[in-house]
PDB file of C-alpha atoms and ligand atoms in Angstrom:
ATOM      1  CA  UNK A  16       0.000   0.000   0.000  1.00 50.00           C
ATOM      2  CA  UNK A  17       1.436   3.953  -0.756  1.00 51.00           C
ATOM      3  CA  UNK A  18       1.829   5.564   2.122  1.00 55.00           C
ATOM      4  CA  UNK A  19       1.278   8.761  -0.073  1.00 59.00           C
ATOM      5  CA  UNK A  20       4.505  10.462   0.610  1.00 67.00           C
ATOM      6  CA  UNK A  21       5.772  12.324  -2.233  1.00 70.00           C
ATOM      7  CA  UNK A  22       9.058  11.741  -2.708  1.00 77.00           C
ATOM      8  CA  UNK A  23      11.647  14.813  -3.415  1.00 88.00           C
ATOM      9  CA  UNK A  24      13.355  14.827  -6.965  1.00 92.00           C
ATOM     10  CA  UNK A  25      16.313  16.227  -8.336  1.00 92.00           C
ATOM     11  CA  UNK A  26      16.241  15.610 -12.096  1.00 93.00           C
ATOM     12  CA  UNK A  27      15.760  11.582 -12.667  1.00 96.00           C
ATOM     13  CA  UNK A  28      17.168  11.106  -8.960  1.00 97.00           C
ATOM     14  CA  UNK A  29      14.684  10.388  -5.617  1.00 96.00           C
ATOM     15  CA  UNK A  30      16.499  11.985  -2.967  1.00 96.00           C
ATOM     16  CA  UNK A  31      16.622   9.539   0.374  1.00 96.00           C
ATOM     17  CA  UNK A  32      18.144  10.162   3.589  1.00 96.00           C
ATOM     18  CA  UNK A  33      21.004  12.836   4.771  1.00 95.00           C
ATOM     19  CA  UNK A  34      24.477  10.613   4.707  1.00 92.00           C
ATOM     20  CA  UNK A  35      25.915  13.313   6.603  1.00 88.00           C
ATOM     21  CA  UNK A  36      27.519  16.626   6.348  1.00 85.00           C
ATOM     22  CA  UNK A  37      31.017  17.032   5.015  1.00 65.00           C
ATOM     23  CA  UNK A  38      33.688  20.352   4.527  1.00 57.00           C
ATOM     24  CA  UNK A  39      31.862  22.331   2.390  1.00 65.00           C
ATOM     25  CA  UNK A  40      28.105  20.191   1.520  1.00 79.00           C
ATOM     26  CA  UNK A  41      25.341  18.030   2.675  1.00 90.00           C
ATOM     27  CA  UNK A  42      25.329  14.570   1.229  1.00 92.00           C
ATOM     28  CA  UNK A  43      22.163  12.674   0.782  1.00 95.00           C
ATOM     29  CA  UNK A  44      21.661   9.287  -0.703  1.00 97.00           C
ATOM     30  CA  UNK A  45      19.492   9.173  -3.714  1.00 97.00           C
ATOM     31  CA  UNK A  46      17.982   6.923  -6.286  1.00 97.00           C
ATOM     32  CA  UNK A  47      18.176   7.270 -10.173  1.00 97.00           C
ATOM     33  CA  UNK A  48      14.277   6.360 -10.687  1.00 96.00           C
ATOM     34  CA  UNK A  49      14.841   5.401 -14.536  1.00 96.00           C
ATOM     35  CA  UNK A  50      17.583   2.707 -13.236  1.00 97.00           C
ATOM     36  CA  UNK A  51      17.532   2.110 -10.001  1.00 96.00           C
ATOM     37  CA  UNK A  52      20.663   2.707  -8.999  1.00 96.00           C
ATOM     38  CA  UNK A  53      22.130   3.970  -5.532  1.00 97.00           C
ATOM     39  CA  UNK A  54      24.024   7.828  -6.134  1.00 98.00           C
ATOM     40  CA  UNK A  55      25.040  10.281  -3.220  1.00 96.00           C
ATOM     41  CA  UNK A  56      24.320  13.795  -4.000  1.00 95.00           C
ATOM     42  CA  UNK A  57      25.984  16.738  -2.385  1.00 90.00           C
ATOM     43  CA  UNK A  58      23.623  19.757  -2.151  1.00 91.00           C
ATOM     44  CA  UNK A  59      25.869  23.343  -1.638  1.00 85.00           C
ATOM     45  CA  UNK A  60      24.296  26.290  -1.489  1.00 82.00           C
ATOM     46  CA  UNK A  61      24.131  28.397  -4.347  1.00 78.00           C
ATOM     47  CA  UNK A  62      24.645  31.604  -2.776  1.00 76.00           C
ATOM     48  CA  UNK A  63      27.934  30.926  -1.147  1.00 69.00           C
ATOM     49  CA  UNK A  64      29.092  30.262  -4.193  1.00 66.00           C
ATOM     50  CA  UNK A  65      27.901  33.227  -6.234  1.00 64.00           C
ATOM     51  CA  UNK A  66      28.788  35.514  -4.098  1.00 60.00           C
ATOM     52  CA  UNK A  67      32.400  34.743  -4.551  1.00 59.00           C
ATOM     53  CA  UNK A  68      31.827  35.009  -8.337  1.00 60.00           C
ATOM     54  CA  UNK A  69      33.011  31.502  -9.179  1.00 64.00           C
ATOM     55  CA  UNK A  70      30.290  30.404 -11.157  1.00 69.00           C
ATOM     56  CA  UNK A  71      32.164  30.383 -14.541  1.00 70.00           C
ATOM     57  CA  UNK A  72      35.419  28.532 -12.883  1.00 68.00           C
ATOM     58  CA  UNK A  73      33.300  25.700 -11.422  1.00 71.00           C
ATOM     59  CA  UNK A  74      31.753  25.066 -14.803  1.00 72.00           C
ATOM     60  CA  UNK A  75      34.952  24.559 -16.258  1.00 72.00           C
ATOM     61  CA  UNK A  76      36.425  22.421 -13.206  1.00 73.00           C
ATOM     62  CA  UNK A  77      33.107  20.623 -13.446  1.00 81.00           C
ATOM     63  CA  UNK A  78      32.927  19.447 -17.622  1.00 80.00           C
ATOM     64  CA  UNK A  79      36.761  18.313 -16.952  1.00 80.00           C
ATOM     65  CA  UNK A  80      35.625  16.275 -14.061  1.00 85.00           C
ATOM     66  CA  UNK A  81      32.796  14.407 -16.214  1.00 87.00           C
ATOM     67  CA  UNK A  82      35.659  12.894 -17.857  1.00 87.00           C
ATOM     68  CA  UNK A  83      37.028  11.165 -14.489  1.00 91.00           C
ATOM     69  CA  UNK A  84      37.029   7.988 -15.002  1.00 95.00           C
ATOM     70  CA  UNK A  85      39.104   6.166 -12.701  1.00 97.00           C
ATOM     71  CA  UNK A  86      38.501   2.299 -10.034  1.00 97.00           C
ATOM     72  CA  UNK A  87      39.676   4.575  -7.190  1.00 97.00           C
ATOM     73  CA  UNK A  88      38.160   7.845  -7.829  1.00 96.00           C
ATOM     74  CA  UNK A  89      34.287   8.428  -7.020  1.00 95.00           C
ATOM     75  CA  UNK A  90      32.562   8.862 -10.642  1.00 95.00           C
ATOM     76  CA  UNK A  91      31.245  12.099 -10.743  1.00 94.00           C
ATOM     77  CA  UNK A  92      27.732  11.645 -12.700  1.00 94.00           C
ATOM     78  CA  UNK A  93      26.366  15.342 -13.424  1.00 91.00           C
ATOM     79  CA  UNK A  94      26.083  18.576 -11.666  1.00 89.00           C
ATOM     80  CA  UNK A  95      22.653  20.188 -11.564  1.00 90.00           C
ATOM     81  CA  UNK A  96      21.256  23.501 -10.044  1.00 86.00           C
ATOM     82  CA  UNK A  97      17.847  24.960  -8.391  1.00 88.00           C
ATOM     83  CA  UNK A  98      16.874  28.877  -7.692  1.00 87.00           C
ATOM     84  CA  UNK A  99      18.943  28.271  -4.702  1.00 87.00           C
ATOM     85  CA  UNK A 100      21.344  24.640  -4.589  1.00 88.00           C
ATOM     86  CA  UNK A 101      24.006  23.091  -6.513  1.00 87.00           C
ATOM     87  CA  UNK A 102      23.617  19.276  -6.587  1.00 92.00           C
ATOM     88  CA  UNK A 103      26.644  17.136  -7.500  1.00 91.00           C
ATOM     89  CA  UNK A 104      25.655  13.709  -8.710  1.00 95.00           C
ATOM     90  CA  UNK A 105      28.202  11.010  -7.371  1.00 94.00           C
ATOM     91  CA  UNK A 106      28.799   7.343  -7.439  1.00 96.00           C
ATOM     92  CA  UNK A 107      27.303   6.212  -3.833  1.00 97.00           C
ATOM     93  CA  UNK A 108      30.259   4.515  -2.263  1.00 96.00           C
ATOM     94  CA  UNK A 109      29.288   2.118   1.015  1.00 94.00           C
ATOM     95  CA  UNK A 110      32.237   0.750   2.778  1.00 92.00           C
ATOM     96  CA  UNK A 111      32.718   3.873   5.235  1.00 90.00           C
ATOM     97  CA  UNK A 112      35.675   6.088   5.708  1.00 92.00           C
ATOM     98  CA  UNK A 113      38.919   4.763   5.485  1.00 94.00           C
ATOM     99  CA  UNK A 114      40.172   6.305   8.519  1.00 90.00           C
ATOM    100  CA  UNK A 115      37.193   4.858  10.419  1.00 92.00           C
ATOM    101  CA  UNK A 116      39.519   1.925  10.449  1.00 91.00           C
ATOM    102  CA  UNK A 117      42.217   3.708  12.062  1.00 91.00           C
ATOM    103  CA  UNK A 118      40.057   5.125  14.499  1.00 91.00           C
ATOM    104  CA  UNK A 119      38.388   2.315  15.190  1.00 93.00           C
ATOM    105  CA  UNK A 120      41.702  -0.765  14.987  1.00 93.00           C
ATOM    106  CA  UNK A 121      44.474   1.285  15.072  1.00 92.00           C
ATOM    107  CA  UNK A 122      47.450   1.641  12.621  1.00 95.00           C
ATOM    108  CA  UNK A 123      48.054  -1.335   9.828  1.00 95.00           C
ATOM    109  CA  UNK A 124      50.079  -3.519   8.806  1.00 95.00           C
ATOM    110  CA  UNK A 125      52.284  -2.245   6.255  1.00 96.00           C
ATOM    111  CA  UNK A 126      50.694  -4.579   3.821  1.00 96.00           C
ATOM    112  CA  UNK A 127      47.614  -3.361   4.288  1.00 96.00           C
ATOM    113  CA  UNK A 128      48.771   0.227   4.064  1.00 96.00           C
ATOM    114  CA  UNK A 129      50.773  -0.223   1.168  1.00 96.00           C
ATOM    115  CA  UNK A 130      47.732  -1.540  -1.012  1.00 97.00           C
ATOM    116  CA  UNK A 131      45.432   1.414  -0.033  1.00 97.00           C
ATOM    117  CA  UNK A 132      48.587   3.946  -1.089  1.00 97.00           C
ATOM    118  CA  UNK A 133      48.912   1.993  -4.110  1.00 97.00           C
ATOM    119  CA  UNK A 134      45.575   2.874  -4.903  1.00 98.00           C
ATOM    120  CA  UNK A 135      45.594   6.654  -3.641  1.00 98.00           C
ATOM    121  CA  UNK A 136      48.851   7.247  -5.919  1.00 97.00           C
ATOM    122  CA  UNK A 137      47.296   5.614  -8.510  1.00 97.00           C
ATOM    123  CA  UNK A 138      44.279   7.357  -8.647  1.00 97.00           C
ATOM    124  CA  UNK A 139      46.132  10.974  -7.617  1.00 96.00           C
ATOM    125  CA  UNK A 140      48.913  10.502 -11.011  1.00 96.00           C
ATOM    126  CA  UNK A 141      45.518   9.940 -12.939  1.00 95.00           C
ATOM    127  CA  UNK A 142      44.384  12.577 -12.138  1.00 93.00           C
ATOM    128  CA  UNK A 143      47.110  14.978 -12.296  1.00 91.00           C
ATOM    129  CA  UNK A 144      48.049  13.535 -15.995  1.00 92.00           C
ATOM    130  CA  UNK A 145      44.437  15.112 -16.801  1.00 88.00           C
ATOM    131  CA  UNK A 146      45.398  18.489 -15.336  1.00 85.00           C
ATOM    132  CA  UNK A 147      43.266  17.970 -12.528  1.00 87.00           C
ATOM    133  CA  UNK A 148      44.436  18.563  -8.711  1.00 86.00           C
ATOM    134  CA  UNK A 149      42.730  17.533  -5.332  1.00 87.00           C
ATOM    135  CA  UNK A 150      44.049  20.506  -3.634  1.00 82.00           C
ATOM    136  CA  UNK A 151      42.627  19.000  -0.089  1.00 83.00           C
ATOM    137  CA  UNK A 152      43.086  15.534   0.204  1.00 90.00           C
ATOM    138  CA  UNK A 153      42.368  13.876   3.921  1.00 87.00           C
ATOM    139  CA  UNK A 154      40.651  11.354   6.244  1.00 80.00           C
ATOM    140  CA  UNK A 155      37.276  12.384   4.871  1.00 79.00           C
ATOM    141  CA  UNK A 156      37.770  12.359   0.824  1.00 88.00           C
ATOM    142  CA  UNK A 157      39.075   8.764   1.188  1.00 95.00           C
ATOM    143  CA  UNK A 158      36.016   6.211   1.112  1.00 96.00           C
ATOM    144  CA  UNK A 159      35.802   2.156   0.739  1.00 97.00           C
ATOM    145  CA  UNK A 160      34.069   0.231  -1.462  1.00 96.00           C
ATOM    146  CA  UNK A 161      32.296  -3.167  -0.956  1.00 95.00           C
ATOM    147  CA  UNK A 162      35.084  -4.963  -2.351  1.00 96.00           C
ATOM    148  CA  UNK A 163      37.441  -2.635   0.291  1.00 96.00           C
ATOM    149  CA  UNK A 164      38.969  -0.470  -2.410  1.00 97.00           C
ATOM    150  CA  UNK A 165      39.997   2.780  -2.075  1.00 98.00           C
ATOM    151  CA  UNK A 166      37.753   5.533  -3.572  1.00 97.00           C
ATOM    152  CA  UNK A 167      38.973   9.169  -3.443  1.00 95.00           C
ATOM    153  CA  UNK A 168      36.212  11.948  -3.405  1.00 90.00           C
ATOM    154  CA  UNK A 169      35.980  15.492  -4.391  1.00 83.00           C
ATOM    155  CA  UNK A 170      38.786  15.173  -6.710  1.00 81.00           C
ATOM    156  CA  UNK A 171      38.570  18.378  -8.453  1.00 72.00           C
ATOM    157  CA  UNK A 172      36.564  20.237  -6.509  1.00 73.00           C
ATOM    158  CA  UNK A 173      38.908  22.326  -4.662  1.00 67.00           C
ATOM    159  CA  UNK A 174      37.071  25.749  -5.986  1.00 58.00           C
ATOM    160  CA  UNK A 175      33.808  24.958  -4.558  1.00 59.00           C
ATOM    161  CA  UNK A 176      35.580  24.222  -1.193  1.00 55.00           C
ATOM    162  CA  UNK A 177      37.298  27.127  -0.926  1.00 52.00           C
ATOM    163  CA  UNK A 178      34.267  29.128  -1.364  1.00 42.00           C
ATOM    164  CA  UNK A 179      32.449  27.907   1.519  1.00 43.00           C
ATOM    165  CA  UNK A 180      35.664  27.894   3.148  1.00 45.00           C
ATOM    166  CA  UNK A 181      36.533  31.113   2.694  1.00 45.00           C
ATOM    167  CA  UNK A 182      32.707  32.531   4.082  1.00 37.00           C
ATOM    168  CA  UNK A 183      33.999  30.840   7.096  1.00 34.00           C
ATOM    169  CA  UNK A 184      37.383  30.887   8.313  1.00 32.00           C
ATOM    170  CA  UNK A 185      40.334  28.836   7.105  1.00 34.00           C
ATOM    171  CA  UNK A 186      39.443  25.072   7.272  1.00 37.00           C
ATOM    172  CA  UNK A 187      36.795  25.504  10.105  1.00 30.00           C
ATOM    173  CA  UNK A 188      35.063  22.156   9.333  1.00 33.00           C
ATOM    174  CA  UNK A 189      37.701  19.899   9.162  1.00 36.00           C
ATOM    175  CA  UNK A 190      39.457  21.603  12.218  1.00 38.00           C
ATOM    176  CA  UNK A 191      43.302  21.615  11.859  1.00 54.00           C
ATOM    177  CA  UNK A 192      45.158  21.262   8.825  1.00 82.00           C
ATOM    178  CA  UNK A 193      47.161  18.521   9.242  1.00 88.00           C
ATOM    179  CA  UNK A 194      47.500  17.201   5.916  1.00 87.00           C
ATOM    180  CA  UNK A 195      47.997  20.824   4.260  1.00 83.00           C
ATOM    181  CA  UNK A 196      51.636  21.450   2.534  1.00 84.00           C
ATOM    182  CA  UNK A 197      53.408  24.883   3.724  1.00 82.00           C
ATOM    183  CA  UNK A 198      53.483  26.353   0.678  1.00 77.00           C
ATOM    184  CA  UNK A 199      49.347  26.126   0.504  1.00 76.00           C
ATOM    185  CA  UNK A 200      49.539  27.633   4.505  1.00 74.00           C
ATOM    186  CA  UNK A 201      51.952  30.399   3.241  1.00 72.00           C
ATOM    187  CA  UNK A 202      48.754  30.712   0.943  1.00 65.00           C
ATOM    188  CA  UNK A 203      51.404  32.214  -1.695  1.00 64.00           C
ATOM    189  CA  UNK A 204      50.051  30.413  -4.734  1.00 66.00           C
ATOM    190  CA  UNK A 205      51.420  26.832  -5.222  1.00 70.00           C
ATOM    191  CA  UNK A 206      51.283  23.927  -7.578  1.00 76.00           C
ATOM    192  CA  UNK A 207      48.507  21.435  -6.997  1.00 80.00           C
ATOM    193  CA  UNK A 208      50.627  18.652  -8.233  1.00 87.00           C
ATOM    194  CA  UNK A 209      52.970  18.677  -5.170  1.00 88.00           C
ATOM    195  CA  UNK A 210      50.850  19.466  -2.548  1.00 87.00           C
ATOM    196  CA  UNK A 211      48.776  16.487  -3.552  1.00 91.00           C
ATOM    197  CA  UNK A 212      52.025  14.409  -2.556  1.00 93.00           C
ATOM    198  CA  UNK A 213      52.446  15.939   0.741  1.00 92.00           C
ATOM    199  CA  UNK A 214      49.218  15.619   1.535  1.00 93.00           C
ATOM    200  CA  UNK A 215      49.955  11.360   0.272  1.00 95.00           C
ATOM    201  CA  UNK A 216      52.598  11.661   2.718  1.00 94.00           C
ATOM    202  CA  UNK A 217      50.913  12.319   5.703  1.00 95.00           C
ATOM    203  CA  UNK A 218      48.222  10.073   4.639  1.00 96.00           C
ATOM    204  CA  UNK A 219      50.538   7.044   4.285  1.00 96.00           C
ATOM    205  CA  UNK A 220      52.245   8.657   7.998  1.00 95.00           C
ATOM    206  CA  UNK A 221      48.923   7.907   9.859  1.00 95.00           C
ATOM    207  CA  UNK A 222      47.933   4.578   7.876  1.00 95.00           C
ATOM    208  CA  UNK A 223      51.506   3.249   9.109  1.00 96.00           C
ATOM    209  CA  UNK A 224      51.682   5.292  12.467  1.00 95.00           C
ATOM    210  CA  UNK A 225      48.115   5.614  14.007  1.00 94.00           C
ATOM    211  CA  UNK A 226      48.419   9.067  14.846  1.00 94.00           C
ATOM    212  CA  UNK A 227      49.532  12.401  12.533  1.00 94.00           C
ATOM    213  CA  UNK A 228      52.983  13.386  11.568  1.00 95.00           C
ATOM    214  CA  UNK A 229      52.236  17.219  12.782  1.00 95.00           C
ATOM    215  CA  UNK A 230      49.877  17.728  15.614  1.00 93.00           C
ATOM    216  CA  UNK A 231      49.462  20.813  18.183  1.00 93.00           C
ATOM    217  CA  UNK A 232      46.539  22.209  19.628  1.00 92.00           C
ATOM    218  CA  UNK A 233      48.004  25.606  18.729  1.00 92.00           C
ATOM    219  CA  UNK A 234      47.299  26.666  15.224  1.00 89.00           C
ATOM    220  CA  UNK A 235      50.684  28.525  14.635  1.00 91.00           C
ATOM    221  CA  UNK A 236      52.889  26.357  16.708  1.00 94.00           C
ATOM    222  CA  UNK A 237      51.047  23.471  13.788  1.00 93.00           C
ATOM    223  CA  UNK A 238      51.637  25.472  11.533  1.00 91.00           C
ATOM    224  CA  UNK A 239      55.308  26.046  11.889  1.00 92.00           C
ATOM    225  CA  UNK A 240      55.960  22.154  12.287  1.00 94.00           C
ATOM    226  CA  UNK A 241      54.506  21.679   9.377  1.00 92.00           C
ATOM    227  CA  UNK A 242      56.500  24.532   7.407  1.00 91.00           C
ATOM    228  CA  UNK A 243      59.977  23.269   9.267  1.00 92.00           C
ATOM    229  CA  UNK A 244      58.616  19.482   8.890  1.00 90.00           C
ATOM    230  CA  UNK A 245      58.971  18.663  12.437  1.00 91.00           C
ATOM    231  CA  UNK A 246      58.018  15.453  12.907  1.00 93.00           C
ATOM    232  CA  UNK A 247      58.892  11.715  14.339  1.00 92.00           C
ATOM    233  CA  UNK A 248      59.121   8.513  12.863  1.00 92.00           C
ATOM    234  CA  UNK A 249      57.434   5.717  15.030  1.00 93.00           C
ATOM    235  CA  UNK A 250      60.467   2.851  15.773  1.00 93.00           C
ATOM    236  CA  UNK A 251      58.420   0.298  14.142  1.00 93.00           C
ATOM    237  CA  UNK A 252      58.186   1.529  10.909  1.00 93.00           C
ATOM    238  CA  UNK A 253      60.600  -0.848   8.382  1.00 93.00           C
ATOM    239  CA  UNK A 254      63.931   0.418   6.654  1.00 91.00           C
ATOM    240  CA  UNK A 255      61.721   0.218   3.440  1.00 90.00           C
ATOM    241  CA  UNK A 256      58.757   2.746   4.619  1.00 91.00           C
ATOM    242  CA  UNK A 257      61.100   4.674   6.542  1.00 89.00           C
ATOM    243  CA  UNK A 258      63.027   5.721   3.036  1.00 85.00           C
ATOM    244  CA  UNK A 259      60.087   7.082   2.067  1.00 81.00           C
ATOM    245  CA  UNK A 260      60.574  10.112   4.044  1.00 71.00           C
ATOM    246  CA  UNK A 261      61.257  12.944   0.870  1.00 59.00           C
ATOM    247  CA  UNK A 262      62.387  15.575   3.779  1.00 56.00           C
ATOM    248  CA  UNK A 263      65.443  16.657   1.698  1.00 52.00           C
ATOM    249  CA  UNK A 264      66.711  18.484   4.742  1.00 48.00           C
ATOM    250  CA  UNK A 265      67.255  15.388   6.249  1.00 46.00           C
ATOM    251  CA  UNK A 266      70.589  13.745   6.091  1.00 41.00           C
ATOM    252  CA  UNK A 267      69.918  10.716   7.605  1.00 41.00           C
ATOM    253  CA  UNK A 268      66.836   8.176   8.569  1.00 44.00           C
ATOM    254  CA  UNK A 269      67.228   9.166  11.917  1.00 44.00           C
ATOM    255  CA  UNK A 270      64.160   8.986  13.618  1.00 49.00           C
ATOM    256  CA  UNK A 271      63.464  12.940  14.777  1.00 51.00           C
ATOM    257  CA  UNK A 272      63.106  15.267  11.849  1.00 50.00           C
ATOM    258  CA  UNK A 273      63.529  19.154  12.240  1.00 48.00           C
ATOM    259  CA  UNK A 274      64.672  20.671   9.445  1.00 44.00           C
TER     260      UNK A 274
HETATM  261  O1  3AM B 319      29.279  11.724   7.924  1.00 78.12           O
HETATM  262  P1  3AM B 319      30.032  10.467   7.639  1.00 78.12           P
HETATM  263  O2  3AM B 319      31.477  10.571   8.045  1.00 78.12           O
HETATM  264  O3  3AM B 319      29.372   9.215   8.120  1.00 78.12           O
HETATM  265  O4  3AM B 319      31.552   9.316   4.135  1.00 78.12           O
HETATM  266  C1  3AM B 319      31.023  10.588   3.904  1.00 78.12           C
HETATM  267  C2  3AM B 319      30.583  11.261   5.185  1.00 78.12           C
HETATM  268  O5  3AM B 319      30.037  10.307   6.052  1.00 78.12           O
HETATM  269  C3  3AM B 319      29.729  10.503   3.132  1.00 78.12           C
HETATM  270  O6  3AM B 319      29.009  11.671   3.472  1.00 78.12           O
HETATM  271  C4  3AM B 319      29.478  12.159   4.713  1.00 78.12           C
HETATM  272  C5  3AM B 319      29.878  13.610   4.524  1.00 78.12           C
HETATM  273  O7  3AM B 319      30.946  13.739   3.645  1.00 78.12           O
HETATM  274  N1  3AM B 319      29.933  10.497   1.683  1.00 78.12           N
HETATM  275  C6  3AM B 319      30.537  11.451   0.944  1.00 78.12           C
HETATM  276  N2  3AM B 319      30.539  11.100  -0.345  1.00 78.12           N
HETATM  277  C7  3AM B 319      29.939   9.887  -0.420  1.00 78.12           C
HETATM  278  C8  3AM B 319      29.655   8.973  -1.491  1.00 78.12           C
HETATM  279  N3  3AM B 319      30.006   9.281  -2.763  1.00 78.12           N
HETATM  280  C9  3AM B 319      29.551   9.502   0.877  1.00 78.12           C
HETATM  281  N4  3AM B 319      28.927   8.345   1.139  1.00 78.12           N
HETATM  282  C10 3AM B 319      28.679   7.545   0.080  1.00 78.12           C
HETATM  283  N5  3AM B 319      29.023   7.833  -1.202  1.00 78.12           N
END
């Protein structure tokens, strides 16, 4: 029997329940009525984004990202407006958070951590070989599958973040910036290619770690660890993953940096 409830469309798509809020939109889970299949839309707020006259930019950032087709990058389906909303159409993604996992069992084993950063690298040199940056890559853009593959989200979308972000103050909604390279804290232009792989870096950190590389509840004293990467090593990390560490200023793999 109906129960009569009409259901709210967007386009083709019957909009279901809030998934939850992230950085910069809602996300609800929604239904393509023609085929049945399971999307998540993010709804912003038209007027943020107007008002910081970046209409014509997102439109461009948006028709590039159509053409995003990658196994760990969430499909970006189409972008539609109302009077008021912007509604991005995305591939609905159910395994959780990846960091849910750290929260939840602490750090991996470096087997497990290596397949997940095969899969972030992979998907990041995809997409900058398409000219296309993340610009803000952390704990909440990286989702699981059902087969417990990596899926990054909002590749691409850095412009629409930075509008809501900058109607509020730097990076209110995702507290601290802890995955953030200096040069995009000195806020001095930068090149999205390389901060992408910082941001990696500290990604792969806490995977293999359990806790983040650069952490202070003071903003500035953050800050300047991240800009002088200041950071320790855990002991238990092997010879192989310690290499990793790209801090130039570092002669050796001892395990305190401070440049
Ligand atoms: O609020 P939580 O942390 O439970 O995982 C994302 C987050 O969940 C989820 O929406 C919330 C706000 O970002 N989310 C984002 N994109 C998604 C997608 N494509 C998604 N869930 C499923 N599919």
């Amino acid at each position: 029997m109906s129960t009569g409830k009409v259901k709210r469309c967007v386009g083709k798509y019957e909009l279901g329940r809030t998934i939850g809020e992230g950085t910069f939109a809602k996300v609800r889970f929604a239904r393509n009525s023609e085929t049945g299949e399971a999307v998540a839309i993010k709804i912003l707020d038209k007027a943020k984004v107007l008002k910081n006259k970046m209409v014509e930019q997102i439109k461009r950032e948006i028709a590039t990202l159509k053409l995003i087709k990658h196994p760990n990058v969430v499909r970006l389906y189409e972008v539609m407006g109302s009077k008021t909303k912007i509604f991005i159409v995305l591939e609905f993604v159910t395994g959780g958070e990846l960091f849910d996992k750290i929260v939840n069992n602490g750090r991996m084993r470096e087997g497990e951590a290596r397949r997940y950063f095969q899969q972030l690298i992979s998907a990041v040199d995809y997409c900058h070989s398409r000219g296309v940056y993340h610009r803000d890559l952390k704990p909440e853009n990286l989702l699981l599958d059902q087969g417990d593959n990596l899926k990054v989200s909002d590749f691409g979308l850095s412009a629409l973040s930075q509008q809501v972000r900058d109607d509020g103050l730097f990076h209110t909604s995702c507290g601290t910036p802890n995955y953030v390279a200096p040069e995009v804290l000195n806020d001095r232009g930068y090149d999205g290619a390389t901060a992408d792989i910082w941001s990696c870096g500290v990604i792969l950190f806490v995977l293999l770690a359990g806790y983040l590389p650069f952490e202070d509840d003071n903003l500035m004293n953050l800050y300047n660890k991240i800009s002088v990467a200041d950071f320790t090593l855990p002991a238990w990390l092997s010879f192989g993953a310690k290499k990793l560490n790209t801090n130039p200023r570092s002669k050796s793999y001892d395990t305190h940096y401070n440049a």
